[in-house]
């Protein structure tokens, strides 16, 4: 895939909802967008609402070389797809651990690896939507924080490894953001959810914009 226009290209995983969707809104005026998510029809409709966009429909766990075939240059790769599985060590089984690490960490590593040639070709950048949970853990948060600590290890390593190749790496660590994931967390906590009380997805997207535009 090469941009059908002369716009730089941004691939955003998790663009169907929440933070990823807000990042798509933010980058739409300046980038050709590849919109990640699992529902191809919904992504097609979303793509039609932007000046220049197309679906990148895929369960991130199933990315292969053929998923990225044709992406020869890539200016921005945003990893926003993620899941939150809350529960104590006593409660959560192997599948909960495995699913979270597969989506939040292993898929990020794999998609990055598959796209590094295109990122190097463009002198592009990788932006990971991490979390405050990439620095802190607590009761019920071992799985989620574990994945986000690991994601920080990944991005810290990648930043050093790719410095000489001209690929920049940023890690963004928001607090609580008003998305479906936040509603899930409130359910787990047994608290009433009030979206207006939390960071808005568009505000996180502004942080991504800052990273994208920085020299
Ligand atoms: N919300 C918060 O408070 C908060 C705070 C800090 C960091 N974060 C991080 O920000 C990122 C985005 O979170 P969010 O709040 O926007 O979450 P969200 O509203 O629950 O949206 C999750 C996104 O991830 C995608 N996704 C999940 N599993 C996937 C899979 N197996 N393959 C492909 N796509 C998959 C979903 O796609 P589908 O539509 O196809 O399901 C959706 O686009 C996550 O990495 C999260 O950890 C969130």
XYZ file of C-alpha atoms and ligand atoms in Angstrom:
263
model
C 0.000 0.000 0.000
C 1.257 3.426 -0.848
C -0.729 6.485 0.078
C -3.240 7.249 -2.672
C -2.364 10.879 -2.053
C 0.933 12.543 -1.188
C -0.073 12.516 2.493
C 2.112 10.748 5.049
C 0.647 7.399 6.178
C -0.450 6.540 9.739
C -1.562 3.077 10.845
C -3.573 3.167 14.088
C -4.529 -0.078 15.833
C -7.693 0.164 17.907
C -8.999 2.976 15.708
C -12.565 1.670 15.869
C -13.273 3.041 19.344
C -12.014 5.066 22.285
C -8.536 6.573 22.244
C -7.550 5.097 18.867
C -10.649 6.600 17.259
C -9.811 10.037 18.700
C -6.258 9.688 17.350
C -7.729 8.956 13.915
C -9.851 12.129 14.191
C -6.749 14.096 15.183
C -4.490 12.797 12.398
C -7.145 12.747 9.643
C -6.443 16.268 8.329
C -2.745 15.555 7.790
C -2.387 11.798 7.176
C -3.696 8.961 5.071
C -5.096 6.621 7.736
C -5.035 2.835 8.020
C -7.760 2.155 10.567
C -7.212 -0.870 12.828
C -9.994 -2.859 14.487
C -11.822 -6.125 13.923
C -15.106 -5.184 12.244
C -14.227 -4.582 8.582
C -17.653 -3.172 7.629
C -17.679 -0.689 10.518
C -14.116 0.370 9.665
C -15.091 0.878 6.026
C -17.876 3.199 7.091
C -15.530 5.043 9.454
C -12.947 5.388 6.669
C -15.537 7.032 4.427
C -15.966 9.796 7.027
C -12.302 10.871 6.717
C -10.603 12.725 3.857
C -8.193 9.834 3.177
C -8.482 6.504 4.986
C -8.950 2.769 4.575
C -9.671 -0.143 6.911
C -6.917 -2.291 8.397
C -9.270 -4.966 9.718
C -7.466 -7.596 11.714
C -7.350 -9.288 15.100
C -3.897 -8.013 16.063
C -2.996 -11.471 17.392
C -3.248 -12.794 13.847
C -0.947 -10.338 12.069
C 1.278 -11.972 9.463
C 3.563 -10.738 6.703
C 0.612 -10.820 4.308
C -1.405 -8.489 6.602
C 1.119 -5.726 5.918
C 1.899 -6.616 2.305
C 2.041 -3.480 0.201
C 2.799 -1.144 3.115
C 6.144 0.000 1.758
C 6.535 3.217 3.698
C 4.905 4.107 7.007
C 5.287 7.449 8.760
C 3.389 6.718 11.965
C 2.472 3.463 13.706
C 0.195 3.976 16.714
C -0.441 0.978 18.967
C -3.720 1.724 20.712
C -5.511 -1.656 20.585
C -5.592 -3.137 24.060
C -7.631 -5.006 26.638
C -8.107 -4.643 30.377
C -8.592 -7.779 32.465
C -8.920 -6.914 36.125
C -8.766 -9.551 38.850
C -6.587 -10.834 41.629
C -3.823 -13.406 41.194
C -6.128 -15.822 43.027
C -8.899 -15.234 40.498
C -7.358 -14.900 37.048
C -6.589 -18.056 35.106
C -3.983 -18.824 32.439
C -6.274 -17.692 29.635
C -6.705 -14.212 31.118
C -2.935 -13.812 31.411
C -2.323 -15.223 27.953
C -4.986 -13.160 26.152
C -3.823 -9.899 27.723
C -0.158 -10.478 26.934
C -1.011 -11.655 23.400
C -2.965 -8.471 22.615
C -1.183 -5.820 24.695
C 2.414 -6.993 24.192
C 3.094 -9.861 21.758
C 0.949 -8.343 18.980
C 2.665 -4.972 19.439
C 6.059 -6.643 19.067
C 4.965 -8.605 16.014
C 3.251 -5.772 14.155
C 6.198 -3.496 14.887
C 8.642 -6.112 13.602
C 6.598 -6.641 10.425
C 6.393 -2.902 9.782
C 9.950 -1.865 10.694
C 11.184 -1.946 7.075
C 8.359 0.452 6.091
C 9.016 2.654 9.141
C 12.751 2.788 8.397
C 12.012 3.630 4.757
C 9.941 6.627 5.866
C 12.070 7.710 8.845
C 8.834 7.103 10.727
C 7.778 6.747 14.309
C 6.128 4.288 16.660
C 3.773 5.596 19.340
C 2.502 3.227 22.035
C -0.543 4.079 24.117
C 0.715 2.787 27.425
C -0.844 3.835 30.764
C -0.115 5.032 34.281
C -0.336 1.263 34.854
C 2.940 0.995 32.944
C 4.565 2.430 36.098
C 2.249 1.339 38.927
C 0.504 -1.841 39.943
C -1.878 -2.735 42.745
C -4.528 -5.181 43.884
C -6.422 -6.577 40.907
C -4.028 -5.041 38.382
C -1.270 -7.650 38.009
C -2.304 -8.724 34.518
C -3.037 -5.292 33.050
C -0.081 -3.567 34.717
C 2.099 -6.564 33.846
C 1.338 -6.051 30.158
C 1.907 -2.316 30.385
C 5.237 -2.706 32.275
C 6.257 -5.120 29.512
C 5.118 -2.681 26.836
C 7.354 -0.030 28.410
C 10.297 -2.456 28.298
C 9.520 -3.042 24.626
C 9.345 0.648 23.698
C 12.428 1.570 25.761
C 14.420 -1.116 23.936
C 12.994 -0.264 20.525
C 13.845 3.429 20.963
C 17.530 2.593 21.451
C 17.613 -0.122 18.791
C 16.074 2.050 16.093
C 17.760 5.363 16.914
C 20.447 4.807 14.268
C 17.786 3.776 11.751
C 15.931 7.067 12.114
C 12.793 5.557 13.683
C 11.521 7.497 16.694
C 9.632 5.815 19.554
C 7.221 7.471 21.987
C 5.308 6.009 24.905
C 2.241 7.842 26.194
C 0.944 7.101 29.693
C -2.528 8.542 30.285
C -4.474 8.238 33.515
C -8.135 7.261 33.337
C -9.727 8.067 29.984
C -13.467 8.103 29.233
C -13.874 5.072 26.934
C -15.567 1.655 26.949
C -12.504 0.361 28.816
C -13.099 2.872 31.597
C -16.753 1.803 31.825
C -15.505 -1.815 32.221
C -13.135 -0.750 34.981
C -15.946 1.013 36.843
C -18.047 -2.144 36.536
C -15.215 -4.137 38.119
C -14.884 -1.562 40.905
C -18.644 -1.458 41.432
C -18.650 2.303 40.951
C -20.953 4.548 38.983
C -19.329 5.714 35.749
C -19.448 9.352 34.785
C -17.522 9.914 31.512
C -17.237 13.678 32.041
C -15.118 13.146 35.172
C -12.200 11.643 33.294
C -9.621 12.555 30.634
C -11.302 12.742 27.228
C -9.932 10.611 24.359
C -9.413 13.762 22.275
C -7.022 15.058 24.956
C -4.845 11.944 24.656
C -4.951 12.396 20.889
C -3.432 15.866 21.376
C -0.448 14.216 23.085
C -0.079 11.933 20.074
C -0.234 14.965 17.799
C 2.562 16.592 19.822
C 4.744 13.498 19.359
C 3.918 13.260 15.649
C 4.767 16.916 14.988
C 7.870 17.145 17.179
C 11.147 17.515 15.302
N -9.355 4.044 28.902
C -8.390 4.272 29.766
O -8.642 4.715 30.905
C -6.953 4.068 29.381
C -5.962 4.703 30.161
C -4.627 4.523 29.826
C -4.286 3.740 28.738
N -5.273 3.114 28.002
C -4.833 2.303 26.866
O -5.271 2.940 25.679
C -5.497 1.961 24.656
C -6.882 2.164 24.086
O -7.823 1.956 25.129
P -9.333 2.464 25.020
O -9.696 2.985 26.350
O -9.500 3.275 23.821
O -10.047 1.033 24.850
P -11.463 0.640 24.240
O -12.358 1.817 24.139
O -11.905 -0.543 25.018
O -11.068 0.192 22.746
C -10.215 -0.902 22.578
C -9.724 -0.905 21.152
O -8.795 -1.992 21.008
C -9.220 -2.818 19.926
N -8.881 -4.218 20.173
C -9.017 -4.929 21.314
N -8.639 -6.196 21.129
C -8.232 -6.294 19.833
C -7.735 -7.342 19.032
N -7.554 -8.584 19.526
N -7.422 -7.083 17.737
C -7.603 -5.854 17.207
N -8.091 -4.810 17.923
C -8.397 -5.033 19.219
C -10.735 -2.633 19.856
O -11.181 -3.009 18.572
P -12.672 -3.621 18.343
O -13.583 -2.442 18.158
O -12.518 -4.453 17.128
O -13.021 -4.405 19.577
C -10.851 -1.137 20.139
O -10.595 -0.385 18.988
C -5.293 0.589 25.317
O -4.008 0.113 25.004
C -5.401 0.914 26.806
O -4.685 -0.007 27.577
C -6.598 3.277 28.278
